[in-house]
Amino acid sequence: MDENNYSRSSRRKEEEANFDEKGPRRPHRRRRTRWLGWTLLILLVAAIGVSAFFFAEFKSSVESMQHSAKITKARDVNQLVKEGKPFSVLVLGTDVGELNRDRDGLTDSMMILTVNPTKQEVTMTSIPRDIMVSIVGAEETFPQKMNAAYPIEGVGATMQTVQNYLNVPIDFYVLVNMKGLESLVDQVGGVSVDSPLDFQYSQETAHAEGPNLYRFHKGSSRYEHSDDNGKTWSKSKTVMDGDAALAFSRMRYDDPDGDYGRQLRQRLVLKALMKKAVNLKNLTNPKFIKTVSKNAQTDISFDNVLKLITTYRVATKNQVSDNLQGQLDMYGGISYQMVPKTEKQRITDKIRNQLALEPKDTGTQFGGQVPSYGARIASDNLALIGEQYLPNE
């Protein structure tokens, strides 16, 4: 066979090899597969880059919130979180405009959160802001209200005063600018809460009349809004935006239960917000995280925050609320709340049980020690609730 015949024969075999029953084969399949592989690799690298960027942003936002309480904790909190054990958080709400990183403003909302992943349960226990206390580190200012501990001595003294008062460990704190609640509610798409009573409230006047007026209905999530002192009302809505949620949680003067009624509504809003906030869609939303960081400060470390997201998120499935109940008393023309020992013991038992701790007697009568000049004040006020002042407690 000559060279020309061989070449034609070889080409014909190659052409036949590139044909099948469906027609000519495509000669660049390997090249196309290689191109697809490179595309997937580029997309993977891009995804990793985006994830790394988000992680860095998330880490930066969380770390910007961190502010040490500057106290020695009653327990090794890092070990608690590492082992996935129950822990407590003192939540303090304050209205100070832009939240700074130092003492400022009374904490008009106070509650102890206990988080138990084994029970899959979070408990919220409201602490009356007007409880008569002796502030740890500022005992010479006795008597004071519980909500004055933060502006007088800072968050560390507030934690220690609450801890001494109830004899429960306070593991962490979170300080929240209540005005920032408005932005957080808006970013999770609003919250739906059934009102425990019928009421109207204007944030401008803090009463049932005025501009920017809201109207809520007992046993329903339905509400209306009016810009003109109630002359015209919007159509009913069932999902509160941030401004409505703030109005709902702030009203106090027209509530027959006073501050206890406000505490209840604050817990209802917080519950609804928490359920939405722990959704991974929100936890991975940089805008949401930045809003949180601008309106909160805490001593929970970044590593512990990651652990809370991965291990403790399940605890938010069930939420239980309660409040420490006191009795009104007047001293020097100022109203205080005095809490009977039996009521303190009830709350102490409940919190310690939620933290999987053994039962113990409740804490000291006033948190910090009472100076000698305050013995008469303490004795007179405790007499109101049928109790005797015990200087050594």
CSV table of N, CA and C in Angstrom, one decimal, residues 90-187:
chain,number,residue,atom,x,y,z
A,90,LEU,N,-27.8,38.4,82.4
A,90,LEU,CA,-28.6,39.6,82.9
A,90,LEU,C,-28.8,40.5,81.7
A,91,VAL,N,-30.0,40.7,81.3
A,91,VAL,CA,-30.3,41.6,80.2
A,91,VAL,C,-30.8,43.0,80.8
A,92,LEU,N,-30.1,44.0,80.4
A,92,LEU,CA,-30.4,45.4,80.9
A,92,LEU,C,-30.8,46.2,79.7
A,93,GLY,N,-32.0,46.9,79.8
A,93,GLY,CA,-32.4,47.7,78.7
A,93,GLY,C,-32.4,49.2,79.2
A,94,THR,N,-31.8,50.0,78.3
A,94,THR,CA,-31.6,51.4,78.7
A,94,THR,C,-32.0,52.3,77.5
A,95,ASP,N,-32.5,53.5,77.7
A,95,ASP,CA,-32.8,54.5,76.7
A,95,ASP,C,-31.7,55.6,76.8
A,96,VAL,N,-30.7,55.5,75.9
A,96,VAL,CA,-29.7,56.5,75.9
A,96,VAL,C,-29.3,57.0,74.5
A,97,GLY,N,-30.3,56.9,73.6
A,97,GLY,CA,-30.0,57.3,72.2
A,97,GLY,C,-29.0,56.3,71.7
A,98,GLU,N,-27.8,56.8,71.2
A,98,GLU,CA,-26.8,55.9,70.7
A,98,GLU,C,-26.1,55.3,71.9
A,99,LEU,N,-26.0,54.0,72.0
A,99,LEU,CA,-25.4,53.3,73.1
A,99,LEU,C,-23.9,53.6,73.2
A,100,ASN,N,-23.5,54.1,74.3
A,100,ASN,CA,-22.0,54.3,74.4
A,100,ASN,C,-21.5,53.1,75.1
A,101,ARG,N,-20.2,53.1,75.4
A,101,ARG,CA,-19.5,52.0,76.0
A,101,ARG,C,-19.2,52.2,77.5
A,102,ASP,N,-19.9,53.1,78.1
A,102,ASP,CA,-19.6,53.4,79.5
A,102,ASP,C,-20.9,53.6,80.2
A,103,ARG,N,-20.9,53.9,81.5
A,103,ARG,CA,-22.2,54.0,82.2
A,103,ARG,C,-22.9,55.2,81.7
A,104,ASP,N,-24.2,55.1,81.6
A,104,ASP,CA,-25.1,56.2,81.2
A,104,ASP,C,-26.5,55.7,81.2
A,105,GLY,N,-27.4,56.4,81.9
A,105,GLY,CA,-28.8,56.1,81.8
A,105,GLY,C,-29.3,55.0,82.8
A,106,LEU,N,-30.5,55.1,83.3
A,106,LEU,CA,-31.1,54.1,84.2
A,106,LEU,C,-31.4,52.9,83.3
A,107,THR,N,-31.3,51.7,83.9
A,107,THR,CA,-31.7,50.5,83.2
A,107,THR,C,-33.2,50.2,83.6
A,108,ASP,N,-34.1,50.7,82.8
A,108,ASP,CA,-35.5,50.7,83.1
A,108,ASP,C,-36.1,49.3,82.7
A,109,SER,N,-35.4,48.4,82.1
A,109,SER,CA,-35.8,47.1,81.8
A,109,SER,C,-34.7,46.1,82.3
A,110,MET,N,-35.0,45.2,83.2
A,110,MET,CA,-34.1,44.2,83.7
A,110,MET,C,-34.7,42.8,83.7
A,111,MET,N,-34.0,41.9,83.2
A,111,MET,CA,-34.4,40.5,83.3
A,111,MET,C,-33.3,39.5,83.3
A,112,ILE,N,-33.5,38.4,83.9
A,112,ILE,CA,-32.5,37.3,83.9
A,112,ILE,C,-32.9,36.2,83.0
A,113,LEU,N,-32.1,36.0,82.0
A,113,LEU,CA,-32.4,34.9,81.0
A,113,LEU,C,-31.6,33.7,81.5
A,114,THR,N,-32.2,32.5,81.5
A,114,THR,CA,-31.5,31.3,81.7
A,114,THR,C,-31.7,30.4,80.5
A,115,VAL,N,-30.6,29.9,80.0
A,115,VAL,CA,-30.6,29.1,78.8
A,115,VAL,C,-30.2,27.7,79.1
A,116,ASN,N,-31.1,26.7,78.8
A,116,ASN,CA,-30.9,25.3,79.2
A,116,ASN,C,-31.0,24.5,77.9
A,117,PRO,N,-29.9,24.1,77.3
A,117,PRO,CA,-30.0,23.3,76.0
A,117,PRO,C,-30.6,21.9,76.2
A,118,THR,N,-30.4,21.3,77.4
A,118,THR,CA,-30.9,20.0,77.7
A,118,THR,C,-32.4,20.0,77.7
A,119,LYS,N,-33.0,20.9,78.4
A,119,LYS,CA,-34.4,21.1,78.4
A,119,LYS,C,-35.0,21.8,77.2
A,120,GLN,N,-34.1,22.3,76.4
A,120,GLN,CA,-34.5,23.1,75.2
A,120,GLN,C,-35.4,24.2,75.6
A,121,GLU,N,-34.9,25.0,76.6
A,121,GLU,CA,-35.8,26.0,77.2
A,121,GLU,C,-35.0,27.2,77.6
A,122,VAL,N,-35.7,28.4,77.4
A,122,VAL,CA,-35.2,29.7,77.9
A,122,VAL,C,-36.2,30.2,78.8
A,123,THR,N,-35.7,30.7,80.0
A,123,THR,CA,-36.7,31.3,80.9
A,123,THR,C,-36.3,32.8,81.0
A,124,MET,N,-37.3,33.7,81.1
A,124,MET,CA,-37.1,35.1,81.2
A,124,MET,C,-37.8,35.6,82.5
A,125,THR,N,-37.0,36.1,83.4
A,125,THR,CA,-37.5,36.5,84.7
A,125,THR,C,-37.3,38.0,84.9
A,126,SER,N,-38.3,38.8,84.9
A,126,SER,CA,-38.2,40.2,85.0
A,126,SER,C,-37.9,40.6,86.4
A,127,ILE,N,-37.0,41.6,86.6
A,127,ILE,CA,-36.7,42.1,87.9
A,127,ILE,C,-37.2,43.6,88.0
A,128,PRO,N,-38.1,43.9,89.0
A,128,PRO,CA,-38.6,45.2,89.1
A,128,PRO,C,-37.5,46.2,89.2
A,129,ARG,N,-37.6,47.3,88.5
A,129,ARG,CA,-36.5,48.3,88.5
A,129,ARG,C,-36.5,49.1,89.8
A,130,ASP,N,-37.6,49.1,90.5
A,130,ASP,CA,-37.8,49.9,91.7
A,130,ASP,C,-37.5,49.2,93.0
A,131,ILE,N,-36.9,48.0,93.0
A,131,ILE,CA,-36.6,47.3,94.2
A,131,ILE,C,-35.6,48.1,95.0
A,132,MET,N,-35.8,48.2,96.3
A,132,MET,CA,-34.9,48.9,97.2
A,132,MET,C,-33.7,48.0,97.4
A,133,VAL,N,-32.5,48.5,97.1
A,133,VAL,CA,-31.2,47.8,97.3
A,133,VAL,C,-30.1,48.6,97.8
A,134,SER,N,-29.1,47.9,98.3
A,134,SER,CA,-27.8,48.5,98.6
A,134,SER,C,-26.9,48.1,97.4
A,135,ILE,N,-26.4,49.0,96.6
A,135,ILE,CA,-25.6,48.7,95.5
A,135,ILE,C,-24.2,48.3,95.9
A,136,VAL,N,-23.8,47.2,95.4
A,136,VAL,CA,-22.4,46.7,95.7
A,136,VAL,C,-21.4,47.7,95.2
A,137,GLY,N,-20.5,48.1,96.1
A,137,GLY,CA,-19.5,49.1,95.7
A,137,GLY,C,-19.9,50.5,95.9
A,138,ALA,N,-21.2,50.7,96.2
A,138,ALA,CA,-21.7,52.1,96.5
A,138,ALA,C,-22.7,52.0,97.6
A,139,GLU,N,-22.4,51.2,98.7
A,139,GLU,CA,-23.3,51.0,99.8
A,139,GLU,C,-23.6,52.3,100.5
A,140,GLU,N,-22.7,53.3,100.4
A,140,GLU,CA,-22.9,54.5,101.2
A,140,GLU,C,-24.1,55.3,100.6
A,141,THR,N,-24.6,54.9,99.4
A,141,THR,CA,-25.7,55.7,98.8
A,141,THR,C,-27.0,55.1,99.1
A,142,PHE,N,-27.0,54.0,100.0
A,142,PHE,CA,-28.3,53.4,100.4
A,142,PHE,C,-29.3,54.4,101.0
A,143,PRO,N,-30.6,54.2,100.7
A,143,PRO,CA,-31.2,53.3,99.8
A,143,PRO,C,-31.2,53.7,98.3
A,144,GLN,N,-31.1,52.8,97.4
A,144,GLN,CA,-31.2,53.0,96.0
A,144,GLN,C,-32.2,52.1,95.3
A,145,LYS,N,-32.6,52.4,94.1
A,145,LYS,CA,-33.4,51.5,93.3
A,145,LYS,C,-32.5,50.6,92.5
A,146,MET,N,-32.9,49.4,92.2
A,146,MET,CA,-32.1,48.5,91.4
A,146,MET,C,-31.6,49.1,90.1
A,147,ASN,N,-32.5,49.9,89.4
A,147,ASN,CA,-32.1,50.4,88.1
A,147,ASN,C,-31.1,51.5,88.2
A,148,ALA,N,-30.7,52.0,89.4
A,148,ALA,CA,-29.7,53.0,89.5
A,148,ALA,C,-28.3,52.4,89.6
A,149,ALA,N,-28.2,51.1,89.8
A,149,ALA,CA,-26.9,50.4,90.0
A,149,ALA,C,-26.0,50.7,88.7
A,150,TYR,N,-26.6,50.6,87.6
A,150,TYR,CA,-25.7,50.7,86.3
A,150,TYR,C,-25.1,52.1,86.2
A,151,PRO,N,-25.9,53.2,86.3
A,151,PRO,CA,-25.3,54.5,86.1
A,151,PRO,C,-24.4,54.9,87.3
A,152,ILE,N,-24.7,54.4,88.5
A,152,ILE,CA,-23.8,54.7,89.6
A,152,ILE,C,-22.5,53.9,89.7
A,153,GLU,N,-22.6,52.6,89.5
A,153,GLU,CA,-21.4,51.8,89.6
A,153,GLU,C,-21.0,51.0,88.4
A,154,GLY,N,-21.8,50.9,87.4
A,154,GLY,CA,-21.5,50.2,86.2
A,154,GLY,C,-22.1,48.8,86.1
A,155,VAL,N,-21.9,48.1,85.0
A,155,VAL,CA,-22.6,46.8,84.8
A,155,VAL,C,-22.1,45.8,85.8
A,156,GLY,N,-20.8,45.8,86.1
A,156,GLY,CA,-20.3,44.8,87.0
A,156,GLY,C,-21.0,44.8,88.4
A,157,ALA,N,-21.1,46.0,88.9
A,157,ALA,CA,-21.8,46.2,90.2
A,157,ALA,C,-23.3,45.8,90.1
A,158,THR,N,-23.9,46.0,89.0
A,158,THR,CA,-25.3,45.6,88.8
A,158,THR,C,-25.4,44.1,88.8
A,159,MET,N,-24.5,43.4,88.1
A,159,MET,CA,-24.5,42.0,88.1
A,159,MET,C,-24.3,41.4,89.5
A,160,GLN,N,-23.3,42.0,90.3
A,160,GLN,CA,-23.1,41.5,91.6
A,160,GLN,C,-24.2,41.8,92.6
A,161,THR,N,-24.9,42.9,92.4
A,161,THR,CA,-26.0,43.3,93.3
A,161,THR,C,-27.2,42.3,93.0
A,162,VAL,N,-27.5,42.0,91.8
A,162,VAL,CA,-28.5,41.0,91.5
A,162,VAL,C,-28.2,39.6,91.9
A,163,GLN,N,-26.9,39.3,91.7
A,163,GLN,CA,-26.4,38.0,92.2
A,163,GLN,C,-26.5,37.8,93.7
A,164,ASN,N,-26.1,38.8,94.4
A,164,ASN,CA,-26.2,38.7,95.9
A,164,ASN,C,-27.7,38.7,96.4
A,165,TYR,N,-28.5,39.5,95.7
A,165,TYR,CA,-29.9,39.6,96.1
A,165,TYR,C,-30.7,38.3,96.0
A,166,LEU,N,-30.4,37.5,94.9
A,166,LEU,CA,-31.1,36.3,94.7
A,166,LEU,C,-30.3,35.0,94.9
A,167,ASN,N,-29.0,35.2,95.1
A,167,ASN,CA,-28.1,34.0,95.3
A,167,ASN,C,-28.2,33.1,94.1
A,168,VAL,N,-28.1,33.7,92.9
A,168,VAL,CA,-28.0,32.9,91.7
A,168,VAL,C,-26.8,33.4,90.9
A,169,PRO,N,-26.0,32.6,90.2
A,169,PRO,CA,-24.9,33.1,89.5
A,169,PRO,C,-25.3,33.8,88.2
A,170,ILE,N,-24.7,35.0,88.0
A,170,ILE,CA,-24.9,35.7,86.8
A,170,ILE,C,-23.7,35.5,85.9
A,171,ASP,N,-23.9,34.8,84.8
A,171,ASP,CA,-22.7,34.4,84.0
A,171,ASP,C,-22.3,35.4,83.0
A,172,PHE,N,-23.3,36.1,82.4
A,172,PHE,CA,-23.0,37.1,81.3
A,172,PHE,C,-24.0,38.2,81.5
A,173,TYR,N,-23.7,39.3,80.7
A,173,TYR,CA,-24.7,40.4,80.7
A,173,TYR,C,-24.8,40.8,79.2
A,174,VAL,N,-26.0,41.4,78.9
A,174,VAL,CA,-26.2,42.1,77.6
A,174,VAL,C,-26.9,43.4,77.9
A,175,LEU,N,-26.3,44.5,77.5
A,175,LEU,CA,-26.9,45.8,77.7
A,175,LEU,C,-27.5,46.2,76.3
A,176,VAL,N,-28.8,46.6,76.3
A,176,VAL,CA,-29.4,46.9,75.0
A,176,VAL,C,-30.0,48.3,75.0
A,177,ASN,N,-29.8,49.0,74.0
A,177,ASN,CA,-30.4,50.3,73.8
A,177,ASN,C,-31.8,50.0,73.3
A,178,MET,N,-32.8,50.3,74.1
A,178,MET,CA,-34.2,50.0,73.8
A,178,MET,C,-34.6,50.7,72.5
A,179,LYS,N,-34.1,51.8,72.2
A,179,LYS,CA,-34.4,52.5,70.9
A,179,LYS,C,-34.0,51.7,69.7
A,180,GLY,N,-32.9,50.9,69.9
A,180,GLY,CA,-32.4,50.1,68.8
A,180,GLY,C,-33.3,48.9,68.5
A,181,LEU,N,-34.2,48.6,69.5
A,181,LEU,CA,-35.2,47.5,69.3
A,181,LEU,C,-36.0,47.8,68.1
A,182,GLU,N,-36.3,49.0,67.8
A,182,GLU,CA,-37.1,49.4,66.6
A,182,GLU,C,-36.4,48.9,65.3
A,183,SER,N,-35.1,49.1,65.1
A,183,SER,CA,-34.4,48.7,63.9
A,183,SER,C,-34.4,47.1,63.9
A,184,LEU,N,-34.1,46.5,65.0
A,184,LEU,CA,-34.0,45.0,65.0
A,184,LEU,C,-35.4,44.4,64.6
A,185,VAL,N,-36.5,44.9,65.1
A,185,VAL,CA,-37.8,44.4,64.8
A,185,VAL,C,-38.0,44.5,63.3
A,186,ASP,N,-37.7,45.7,62.7
A,186,ASP,CA,-37.9,46.0,61.3
A,186,ASP,C,-37.1,45.0,60.5
A,187,GLN,N,-35.8,44.7,60.9
A,187,GLN,CA,-35.0,43.9,60.1
A,187,GLN,C,-35.4,42.4,60.1
